[in-house]
Short mmCIF file of C-alpha atoms in Angstrom, two decimals:
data_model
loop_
_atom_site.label_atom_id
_atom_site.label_comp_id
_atom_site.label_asym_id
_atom_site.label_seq_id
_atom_site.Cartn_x
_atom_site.Cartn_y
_atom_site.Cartn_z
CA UNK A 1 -0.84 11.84 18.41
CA UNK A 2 3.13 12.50 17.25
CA UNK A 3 3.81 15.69 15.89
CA UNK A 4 1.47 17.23 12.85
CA UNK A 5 5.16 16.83 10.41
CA UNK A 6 4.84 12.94 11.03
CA UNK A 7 2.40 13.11 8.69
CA UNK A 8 3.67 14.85 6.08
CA UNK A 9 2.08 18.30 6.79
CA UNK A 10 2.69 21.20 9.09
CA UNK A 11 0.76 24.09 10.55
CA UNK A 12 1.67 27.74 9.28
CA UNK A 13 0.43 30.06 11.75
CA UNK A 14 -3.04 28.29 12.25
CA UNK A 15 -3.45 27.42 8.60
CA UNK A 16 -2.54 23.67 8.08
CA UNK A 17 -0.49 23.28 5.04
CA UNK A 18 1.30 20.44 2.78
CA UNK A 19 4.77 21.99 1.80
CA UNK A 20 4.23 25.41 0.40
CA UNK A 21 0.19 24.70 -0.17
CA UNK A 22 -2.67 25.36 2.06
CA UNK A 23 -5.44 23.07 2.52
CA UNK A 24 -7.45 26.06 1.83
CA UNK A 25 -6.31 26.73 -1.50
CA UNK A 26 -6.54 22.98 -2.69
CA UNK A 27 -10.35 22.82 -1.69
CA UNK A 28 -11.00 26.05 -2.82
CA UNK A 29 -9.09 24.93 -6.11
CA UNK A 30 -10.35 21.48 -6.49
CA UNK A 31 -13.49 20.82 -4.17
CA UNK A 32 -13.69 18.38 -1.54
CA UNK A 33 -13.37 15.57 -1.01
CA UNK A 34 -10.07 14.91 -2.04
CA UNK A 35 -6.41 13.28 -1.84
CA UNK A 36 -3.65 15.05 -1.37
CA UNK A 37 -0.56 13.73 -2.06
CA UNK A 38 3.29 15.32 -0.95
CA UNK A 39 5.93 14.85 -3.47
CA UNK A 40 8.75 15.69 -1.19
CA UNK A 41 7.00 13.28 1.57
CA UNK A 42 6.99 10.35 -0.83
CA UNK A 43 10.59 11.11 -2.14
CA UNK A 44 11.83 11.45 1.87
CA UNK A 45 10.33 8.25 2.66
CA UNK A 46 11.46 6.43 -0.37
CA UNK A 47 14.68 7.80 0.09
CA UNK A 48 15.12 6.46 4.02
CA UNK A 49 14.49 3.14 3.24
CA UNK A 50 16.89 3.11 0.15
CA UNK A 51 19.57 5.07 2.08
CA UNK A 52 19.42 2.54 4.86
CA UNK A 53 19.23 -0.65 2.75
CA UNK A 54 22.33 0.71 0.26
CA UNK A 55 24.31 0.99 3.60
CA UNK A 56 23.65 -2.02 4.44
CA UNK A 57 24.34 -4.26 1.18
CA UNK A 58 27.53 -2.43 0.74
CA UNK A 59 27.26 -2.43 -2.79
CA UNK A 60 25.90 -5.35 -3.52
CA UNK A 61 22.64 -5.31 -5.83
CA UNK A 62 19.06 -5.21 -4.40
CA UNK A 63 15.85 -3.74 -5.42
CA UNK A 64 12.90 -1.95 -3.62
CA UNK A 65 9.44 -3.46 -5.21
CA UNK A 66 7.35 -0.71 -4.74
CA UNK A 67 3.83 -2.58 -3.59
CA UNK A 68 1.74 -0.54 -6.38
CA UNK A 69 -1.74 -1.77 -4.33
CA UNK A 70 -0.74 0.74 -1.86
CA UNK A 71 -1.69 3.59 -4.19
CA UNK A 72 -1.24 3.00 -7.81
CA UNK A 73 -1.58 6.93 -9.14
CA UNK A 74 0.37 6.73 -12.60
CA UNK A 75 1.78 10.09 -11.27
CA UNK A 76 3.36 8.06 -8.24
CA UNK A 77 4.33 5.52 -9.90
CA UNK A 78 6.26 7.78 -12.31
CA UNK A 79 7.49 9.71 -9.24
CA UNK A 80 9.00 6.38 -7.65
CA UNK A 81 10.16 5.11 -11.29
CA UNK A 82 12.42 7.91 -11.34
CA UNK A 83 14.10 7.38 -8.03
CA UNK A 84 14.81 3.59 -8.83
CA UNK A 85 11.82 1.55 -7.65
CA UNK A 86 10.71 -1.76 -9.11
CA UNK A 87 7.33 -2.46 -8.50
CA UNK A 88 5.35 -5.49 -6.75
CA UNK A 89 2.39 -5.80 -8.53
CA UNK A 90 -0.70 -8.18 -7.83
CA UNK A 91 -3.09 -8.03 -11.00
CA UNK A 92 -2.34 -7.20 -15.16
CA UNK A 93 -4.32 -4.08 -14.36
CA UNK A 94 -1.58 -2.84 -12.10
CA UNK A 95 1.19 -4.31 -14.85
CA UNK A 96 -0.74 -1.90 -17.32
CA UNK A 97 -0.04 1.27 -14.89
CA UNK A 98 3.21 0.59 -14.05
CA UNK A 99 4.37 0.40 -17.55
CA UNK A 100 2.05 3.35 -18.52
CA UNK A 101 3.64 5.11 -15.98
CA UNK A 102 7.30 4.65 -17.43
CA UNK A 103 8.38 1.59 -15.02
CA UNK A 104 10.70 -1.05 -16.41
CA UNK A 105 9.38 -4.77 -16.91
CA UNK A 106 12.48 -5.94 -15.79
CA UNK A 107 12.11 -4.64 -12.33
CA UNK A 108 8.37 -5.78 -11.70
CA UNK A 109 7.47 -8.93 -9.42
CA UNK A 110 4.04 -10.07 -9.78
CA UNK A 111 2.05 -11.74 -6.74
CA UNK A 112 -1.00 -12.46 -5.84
CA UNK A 113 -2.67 -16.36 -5.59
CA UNK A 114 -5.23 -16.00 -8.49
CA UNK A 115 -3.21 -14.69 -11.93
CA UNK A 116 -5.27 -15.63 -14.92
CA UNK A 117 -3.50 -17.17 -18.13
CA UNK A 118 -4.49 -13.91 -19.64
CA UNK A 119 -2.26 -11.86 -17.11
CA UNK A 120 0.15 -14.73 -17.33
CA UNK A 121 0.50 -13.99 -21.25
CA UNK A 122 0.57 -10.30 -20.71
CA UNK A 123 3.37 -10.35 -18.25
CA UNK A 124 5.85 -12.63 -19.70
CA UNK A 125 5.32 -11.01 -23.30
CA UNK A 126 6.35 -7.44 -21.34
CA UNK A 127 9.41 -9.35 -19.76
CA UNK A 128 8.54 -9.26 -16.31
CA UNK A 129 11.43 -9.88 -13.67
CA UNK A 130 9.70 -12.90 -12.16
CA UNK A 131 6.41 -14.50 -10.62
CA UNK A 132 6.08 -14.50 -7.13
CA UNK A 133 4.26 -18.36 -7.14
CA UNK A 134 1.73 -18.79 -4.76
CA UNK A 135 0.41 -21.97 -5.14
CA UNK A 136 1.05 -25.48 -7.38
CA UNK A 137 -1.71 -25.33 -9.46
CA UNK A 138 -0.02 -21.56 -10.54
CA UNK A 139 3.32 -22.94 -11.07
CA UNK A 140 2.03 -25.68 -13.35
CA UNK A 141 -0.27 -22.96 -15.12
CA UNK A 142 3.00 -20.73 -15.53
CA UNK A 143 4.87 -23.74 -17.32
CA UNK A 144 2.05 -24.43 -20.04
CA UNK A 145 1.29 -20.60 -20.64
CA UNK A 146 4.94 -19.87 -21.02
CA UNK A 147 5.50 -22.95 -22.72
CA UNK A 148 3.01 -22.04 -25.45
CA UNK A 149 5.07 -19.01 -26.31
CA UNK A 150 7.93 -20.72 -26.23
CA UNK A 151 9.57 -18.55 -22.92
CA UNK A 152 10.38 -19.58 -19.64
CA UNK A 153 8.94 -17.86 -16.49
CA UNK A 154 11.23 -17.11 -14.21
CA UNK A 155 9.30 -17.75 -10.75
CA UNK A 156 10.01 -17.26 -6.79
CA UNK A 157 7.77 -18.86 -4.59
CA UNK A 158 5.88 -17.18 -1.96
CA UNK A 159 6.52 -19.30 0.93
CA UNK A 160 4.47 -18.82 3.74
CA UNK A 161 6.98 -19.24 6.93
CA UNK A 162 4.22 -19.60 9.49
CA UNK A 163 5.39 -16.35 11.04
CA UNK A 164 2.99 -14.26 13.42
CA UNK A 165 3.06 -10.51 12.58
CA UNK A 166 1.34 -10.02 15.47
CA UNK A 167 -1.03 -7.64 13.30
CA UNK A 168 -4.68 -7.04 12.04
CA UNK A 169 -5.77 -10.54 11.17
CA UNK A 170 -6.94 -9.33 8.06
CA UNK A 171 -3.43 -7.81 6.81
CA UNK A 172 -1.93 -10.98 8.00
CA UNK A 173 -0.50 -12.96 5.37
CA UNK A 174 2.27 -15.69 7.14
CA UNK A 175 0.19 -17.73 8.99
CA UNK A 176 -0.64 -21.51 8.40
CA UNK A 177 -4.01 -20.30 8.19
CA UNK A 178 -4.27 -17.79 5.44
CA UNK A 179 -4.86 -18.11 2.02
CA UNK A 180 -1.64 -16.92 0.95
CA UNK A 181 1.83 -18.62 -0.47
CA UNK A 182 3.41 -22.03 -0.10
CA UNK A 183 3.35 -24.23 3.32
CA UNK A 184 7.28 -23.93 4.48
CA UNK A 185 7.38 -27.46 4.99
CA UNK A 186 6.49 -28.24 1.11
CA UNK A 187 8.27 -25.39 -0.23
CA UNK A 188 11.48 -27.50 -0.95
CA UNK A 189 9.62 -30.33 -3.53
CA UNK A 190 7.63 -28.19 -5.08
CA UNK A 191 10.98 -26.33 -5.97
CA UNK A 192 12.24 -29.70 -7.25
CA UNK A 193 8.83 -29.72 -9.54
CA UNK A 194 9.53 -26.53 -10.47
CA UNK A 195 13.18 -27.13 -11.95
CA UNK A 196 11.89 -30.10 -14.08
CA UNK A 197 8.97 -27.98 -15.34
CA UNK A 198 9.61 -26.99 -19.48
CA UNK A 199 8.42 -23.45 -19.07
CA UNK A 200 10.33 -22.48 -15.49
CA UNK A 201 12.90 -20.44 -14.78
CA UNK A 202 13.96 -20.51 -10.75
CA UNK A 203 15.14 -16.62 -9.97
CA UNK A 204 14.02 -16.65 -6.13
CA UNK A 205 12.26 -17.35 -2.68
CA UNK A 206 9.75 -15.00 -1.39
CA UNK A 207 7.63 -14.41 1.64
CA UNK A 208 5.40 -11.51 3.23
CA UNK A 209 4.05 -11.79 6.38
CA UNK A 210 1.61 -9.05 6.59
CA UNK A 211 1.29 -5.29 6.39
CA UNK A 212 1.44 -2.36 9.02
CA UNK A 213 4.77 -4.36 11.29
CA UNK A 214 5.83 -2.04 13.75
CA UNK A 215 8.62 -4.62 15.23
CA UNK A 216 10.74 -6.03 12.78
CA UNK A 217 11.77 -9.26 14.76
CA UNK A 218 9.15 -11.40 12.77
CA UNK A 219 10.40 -9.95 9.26
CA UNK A 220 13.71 -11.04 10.47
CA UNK A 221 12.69 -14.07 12.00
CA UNK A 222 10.84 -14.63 8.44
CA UNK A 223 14.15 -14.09 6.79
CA UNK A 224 16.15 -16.13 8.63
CA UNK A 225 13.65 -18.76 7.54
CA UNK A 226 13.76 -18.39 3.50
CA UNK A 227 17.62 -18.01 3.92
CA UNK A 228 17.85 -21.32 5.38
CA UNK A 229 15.97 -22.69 2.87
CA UNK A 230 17.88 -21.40 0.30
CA UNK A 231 20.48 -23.19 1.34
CA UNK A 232 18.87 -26.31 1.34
CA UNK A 233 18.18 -25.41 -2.62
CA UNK A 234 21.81 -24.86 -2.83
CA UNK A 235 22.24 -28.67 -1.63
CA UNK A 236 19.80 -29.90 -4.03
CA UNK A 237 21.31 -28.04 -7.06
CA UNK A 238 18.99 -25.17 -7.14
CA UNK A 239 20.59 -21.74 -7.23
CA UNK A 240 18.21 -18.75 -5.91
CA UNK A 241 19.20 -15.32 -7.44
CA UNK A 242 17.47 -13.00 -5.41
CA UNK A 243 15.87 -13.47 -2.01
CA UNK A 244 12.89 -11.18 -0.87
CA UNK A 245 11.01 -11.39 2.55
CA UNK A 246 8.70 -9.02 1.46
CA UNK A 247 7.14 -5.90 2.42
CA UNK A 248 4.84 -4.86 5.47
CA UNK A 249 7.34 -2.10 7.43
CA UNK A 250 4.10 0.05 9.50
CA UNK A 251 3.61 3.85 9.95
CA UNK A 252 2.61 6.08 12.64
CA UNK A 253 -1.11 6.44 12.50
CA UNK A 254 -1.42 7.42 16.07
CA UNK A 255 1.85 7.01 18.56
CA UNK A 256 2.77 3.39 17.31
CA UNK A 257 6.47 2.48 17.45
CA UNK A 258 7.86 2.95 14.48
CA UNK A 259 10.39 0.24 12.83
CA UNK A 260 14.27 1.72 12.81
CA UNK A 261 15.25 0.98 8.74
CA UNK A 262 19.11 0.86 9.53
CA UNK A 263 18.83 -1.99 12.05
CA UNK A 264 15.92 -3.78 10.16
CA UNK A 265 18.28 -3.75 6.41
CA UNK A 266 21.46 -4.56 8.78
CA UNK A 267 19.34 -7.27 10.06
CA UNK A 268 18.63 -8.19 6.56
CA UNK A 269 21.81 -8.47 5.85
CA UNK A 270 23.60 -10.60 8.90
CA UNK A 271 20.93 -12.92 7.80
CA UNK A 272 21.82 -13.07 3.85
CA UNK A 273 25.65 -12.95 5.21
CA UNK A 274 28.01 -13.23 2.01
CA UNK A 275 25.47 -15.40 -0.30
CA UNK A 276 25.83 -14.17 -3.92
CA UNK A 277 22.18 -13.07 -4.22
CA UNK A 278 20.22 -9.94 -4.90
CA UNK A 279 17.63 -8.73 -1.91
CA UNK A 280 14.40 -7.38 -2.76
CA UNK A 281 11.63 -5.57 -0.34
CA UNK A 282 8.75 -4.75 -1.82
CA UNK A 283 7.65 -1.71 0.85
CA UNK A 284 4.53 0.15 -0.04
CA UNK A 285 2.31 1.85 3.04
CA UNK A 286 5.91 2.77 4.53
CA UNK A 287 6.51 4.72 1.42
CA UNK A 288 3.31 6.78 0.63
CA UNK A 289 1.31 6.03 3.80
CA UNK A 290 2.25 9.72 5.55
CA UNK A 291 2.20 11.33 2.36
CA UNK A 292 -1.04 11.71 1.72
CA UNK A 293 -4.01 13.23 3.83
CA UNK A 294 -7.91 12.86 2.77
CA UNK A 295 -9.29 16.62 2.86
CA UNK A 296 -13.07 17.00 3.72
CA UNK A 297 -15.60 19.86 4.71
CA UNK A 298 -17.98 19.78 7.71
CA UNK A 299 -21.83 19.81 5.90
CA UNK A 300 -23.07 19.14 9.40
CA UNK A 301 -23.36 19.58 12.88
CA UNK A 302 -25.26 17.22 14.38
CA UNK A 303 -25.66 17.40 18.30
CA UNK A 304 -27.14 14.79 20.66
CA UNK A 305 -27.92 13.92 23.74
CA UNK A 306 -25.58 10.78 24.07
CA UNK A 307 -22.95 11.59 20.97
CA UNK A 308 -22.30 14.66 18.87
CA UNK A 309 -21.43 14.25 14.86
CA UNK A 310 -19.51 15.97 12.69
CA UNK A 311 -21.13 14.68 9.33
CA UNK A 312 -18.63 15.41 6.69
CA UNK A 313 -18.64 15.19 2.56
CA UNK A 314 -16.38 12.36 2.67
CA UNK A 315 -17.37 8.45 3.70
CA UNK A 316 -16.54 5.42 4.05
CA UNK A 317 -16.81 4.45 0.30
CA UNK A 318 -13.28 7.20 0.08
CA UNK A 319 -11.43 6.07 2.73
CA UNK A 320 -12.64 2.16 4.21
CA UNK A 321 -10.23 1.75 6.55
CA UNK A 322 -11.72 2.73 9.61
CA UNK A 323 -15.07 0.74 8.28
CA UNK A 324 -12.92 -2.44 7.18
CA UNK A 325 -10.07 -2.67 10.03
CA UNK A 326 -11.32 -0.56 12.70
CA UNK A 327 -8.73 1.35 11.63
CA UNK A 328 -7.51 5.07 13.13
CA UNK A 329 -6.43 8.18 11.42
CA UNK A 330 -5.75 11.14 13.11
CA UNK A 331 -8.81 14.14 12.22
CA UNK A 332 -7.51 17.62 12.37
CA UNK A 333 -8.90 21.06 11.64
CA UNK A 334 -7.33 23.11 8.23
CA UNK A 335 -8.13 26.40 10.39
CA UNK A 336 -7.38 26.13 14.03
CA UNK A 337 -8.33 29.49 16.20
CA UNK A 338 -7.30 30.12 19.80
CA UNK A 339 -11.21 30.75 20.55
CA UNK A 340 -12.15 27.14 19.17
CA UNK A 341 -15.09 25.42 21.88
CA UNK A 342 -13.55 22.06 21.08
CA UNK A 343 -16.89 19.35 21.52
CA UNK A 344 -16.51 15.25 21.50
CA UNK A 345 -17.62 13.94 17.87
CA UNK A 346 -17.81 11.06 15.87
CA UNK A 347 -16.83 12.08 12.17
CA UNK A 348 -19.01 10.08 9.94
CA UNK A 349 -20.05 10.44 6.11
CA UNK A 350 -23.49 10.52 4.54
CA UNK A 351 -23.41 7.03 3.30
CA UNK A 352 -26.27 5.15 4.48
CA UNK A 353 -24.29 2.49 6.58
CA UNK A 354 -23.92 2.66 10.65
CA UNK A 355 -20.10 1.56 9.97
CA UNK A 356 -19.32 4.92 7.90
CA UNK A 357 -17.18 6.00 10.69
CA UNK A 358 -13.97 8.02 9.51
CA UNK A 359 -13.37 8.43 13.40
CA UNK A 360 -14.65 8.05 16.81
CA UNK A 361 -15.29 10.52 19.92
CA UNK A 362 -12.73 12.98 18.30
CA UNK A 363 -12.42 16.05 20.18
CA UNK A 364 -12.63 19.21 17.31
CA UNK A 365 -13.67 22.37 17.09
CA UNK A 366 -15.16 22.59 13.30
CA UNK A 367 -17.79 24.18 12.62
CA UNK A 368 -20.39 23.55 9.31
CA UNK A 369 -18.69 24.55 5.77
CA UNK A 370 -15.21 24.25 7.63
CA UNK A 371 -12.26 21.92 6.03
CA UNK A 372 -11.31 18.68 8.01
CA UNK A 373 -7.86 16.60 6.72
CA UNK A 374 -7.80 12.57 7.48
CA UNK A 375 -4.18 12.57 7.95
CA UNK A 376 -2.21 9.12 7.15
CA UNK A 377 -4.29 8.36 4.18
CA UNK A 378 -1.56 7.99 1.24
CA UNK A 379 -2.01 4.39 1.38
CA UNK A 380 -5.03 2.06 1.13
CA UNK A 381 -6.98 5.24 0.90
CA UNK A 382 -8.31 6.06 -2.73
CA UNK A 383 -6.74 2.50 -4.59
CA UNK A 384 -9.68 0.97 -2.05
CA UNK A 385 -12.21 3.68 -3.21
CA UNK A 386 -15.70 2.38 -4.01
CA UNK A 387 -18.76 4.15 -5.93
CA UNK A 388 -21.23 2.68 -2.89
CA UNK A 389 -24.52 5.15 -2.87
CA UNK A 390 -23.85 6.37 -6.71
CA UNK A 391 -20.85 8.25 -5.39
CA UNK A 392 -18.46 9.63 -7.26
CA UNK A 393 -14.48 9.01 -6.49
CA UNK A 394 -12.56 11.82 -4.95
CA UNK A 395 -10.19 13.80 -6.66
CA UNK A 396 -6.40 13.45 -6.46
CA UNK A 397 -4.01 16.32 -6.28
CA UNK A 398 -0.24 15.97 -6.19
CA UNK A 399 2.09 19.49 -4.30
CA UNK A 400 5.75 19.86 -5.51
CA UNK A 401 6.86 22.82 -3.49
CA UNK A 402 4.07 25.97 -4.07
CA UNK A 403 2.55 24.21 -6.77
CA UNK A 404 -0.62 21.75 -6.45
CA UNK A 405 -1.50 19.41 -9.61
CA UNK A 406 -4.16 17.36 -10.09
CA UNK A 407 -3.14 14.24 -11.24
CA UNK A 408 -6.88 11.96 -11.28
CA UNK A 409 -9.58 14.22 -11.63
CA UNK A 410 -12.94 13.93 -9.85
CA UNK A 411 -15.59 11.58 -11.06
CA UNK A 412 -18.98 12.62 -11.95
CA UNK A 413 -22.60 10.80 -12.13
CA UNK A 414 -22.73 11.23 -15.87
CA UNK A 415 -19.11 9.36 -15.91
CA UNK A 416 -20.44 6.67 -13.89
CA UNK A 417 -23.70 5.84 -15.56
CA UNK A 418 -22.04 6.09 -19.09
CA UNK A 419 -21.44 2.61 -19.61
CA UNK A 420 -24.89 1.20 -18.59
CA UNK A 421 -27.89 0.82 -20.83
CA UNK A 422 -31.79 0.69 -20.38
CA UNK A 423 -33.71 -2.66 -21.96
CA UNK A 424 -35.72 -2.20 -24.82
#
């Protein structure tokens, strides 16, 4: 496990805390389960990737895409529309927060392979900064939908480089195989379709690989790739305006090696050399994936003769991850004590599913009606929250300094059931 800060909190004595909050107070305040978020955390993060890409551009213009499906909270979005993010966004639902929580149209990308005309509409009439194209049947959807209201769309297709990121096979997205983007080899005529298209505007190339990358030679080697072909554009009379290779920069969950952002945007830039174009990223678990922990109270202890179990208020319909990936997140105790008779569990939830694992054979010391946090859970965590087992969705708080704000409050029952009706 790296050190407790990695993960945007810190121990205080033996009280764990998230800046100038204890864990204590936000459960006593606000009930468990629930997401805690670190302003300062997001803002640091944020800020290391923009410091390191500025350097690197040397003034010339590019534009972090935050990738609002890592956690689209309106008050994170806000938080990240006033430091300067644009925002990647992959349905008209997400469109709807971004602008509701102050983003600019101008600075959003849309992806994702299956827009509907209806999210078509709604994006071009908010004067979106372009359509990240994933297939031919979209472009040619694009042209007649902005056609229709007399626009243009200005698109970027998602090429798909056939590049390994060597990561979960279901968070990769640059393979021959997956359902994602535009086959490299076909990319250039169906650019030469797109520029005789009525409704099309060419603005860019894009690609994205997959998510949690903790080497960054196949982003650059995807890079390299998209560059090249935007040269070949240049030969055929196509101009690109911006080129974007995506997102997918990993965290440290446990001890993984973690990407170093001045090399990766210097990399960046060798590759884009002195071509006239803006560079987008569209980062999202490297900005608020270590910003956020899941806190959650011990209801149980359950001992065995083969495996002990810490059964917790919080499951796998809160936090999936470990369910859907097999994915790890560090488990630590809110109250640590010297005298602690630490035990092997397994931390599982009370949903009625063998797989509602939050983690395995973790050695802890909690005892029942004692406070557990999920560390690394800012990303993928709530936005992939489910109401499985009529449960209600966690709360989610927000702490700025000594100050803890709930910024999505906790559902109930009564909220759930409100929109369903009985026959006659």
């Amino acid at each position: 496990m790296a050190a407790i800060e990695t993960y945007g909190a810190r121990y205080e004595g033996d009280a764990l805390f998230i800046e100038g909050v204890s864990l204590h107070s936000v459960a006593a305040q606000f009930g468990t389960p629930t997401y805690v978020y670190s302003k300062a955390a997001l803002t640091a993060a944020y800020g290391r990737l923009d410091a390191a890409v500025s350097q690197a551009r040397a003034g010339r213009s590019y534009t972090l895409c935050y990738a609002v499906k890592a956690n689209s909270n309106l008050a994170i979005l806000n938080l990240l529309t006033k430091l300067g993010a644009g925002f990647d966004i992959v349905s008209g639902g997400e469109l709807q927060r971004v602008l509701r929580a102050g983003g600019q149209a101008n600075k959003v990308v849309f992806s994702g392979l299956g827009k509907t005309r209806d999210e078509i509409a709604m994006a071009l009439q908010a004067g979106i900064k372009c359509f990240n194209v994933e297939s031919e049947p979209e472009l040619e959807r694009l042209s007649e939908v902005a056609s229709a209201l007399k626009v243009k769309a200005p698109v970027s297709l998602r090429v798909n480089p056939d590049v390994d990121a060597k990561t979960h096979p279901y968070i990769s997205t640059g393979l021959k195989n997956n359902k994602f983007g535009i086959a490299f080899d076909r990319a250039r005529s169906v650019y030469q379709r797109a520029a005789t298209l009525p409704g099309i505007s060419i603005a860019g190339v894009d690609c994205h690989i997959g998510s949690q990358l903790t080497d960054a030679s196949p982003l650059v080697e995807a890079m390299q790739k998209i560059v090249s072909l935007a040269d070949d554009l240049a030969n055929d009379g196509i101009q690109l305006h911006h080129i974007c290779p995506g997102g997918g920069v990993g965290i440290t969950y446990t001890s993984e090696p973690q990407i170093d952002l001045v090399r990766y945007a210097n990399a960046l830039q060798q590759a884009l050399g002195n071509r006239a174009v803006e560079l987008l990223l569209e980062p999202g678990r490297a900005i608020v994936g270590n910003a956020g922990v899941l806190l959650t109270k011990v209801e149980y202890v359950k001992l065995g003769a083969n495996k002990n179990f810490l059964i917790v208020d919080a499951a796998m319909n809160d936090l999936i991850r470990p369910a859907l990936y097999q994915a790890h997140h560090e488990i630590v105790e809110v109250q640590r004590t010297q005298t602690q008779q630490r035990k092997e569990f397994d931390v599982v939830g009370p949903v009625c599913e063998s797989s509602d694992v939050l983690g395995y054979s973790r050695q802890l010391g909690a005892t029942e009606g004692e406070l557990l946090a999920v560390l690394s859970a800012g990303a993928y965590g709530f936005v992939m929250s489910s109401n499985y087992n009529t449960r209600p969705r966690a709360a989610e708080v927000m702490i700025d300094g000594v100050k803890a704000t709930i910024v999505r409050d906790r559902e109930t029952v009564q909220g759930l059931v409100s929109g369903e009706y009985l026959l006659d």
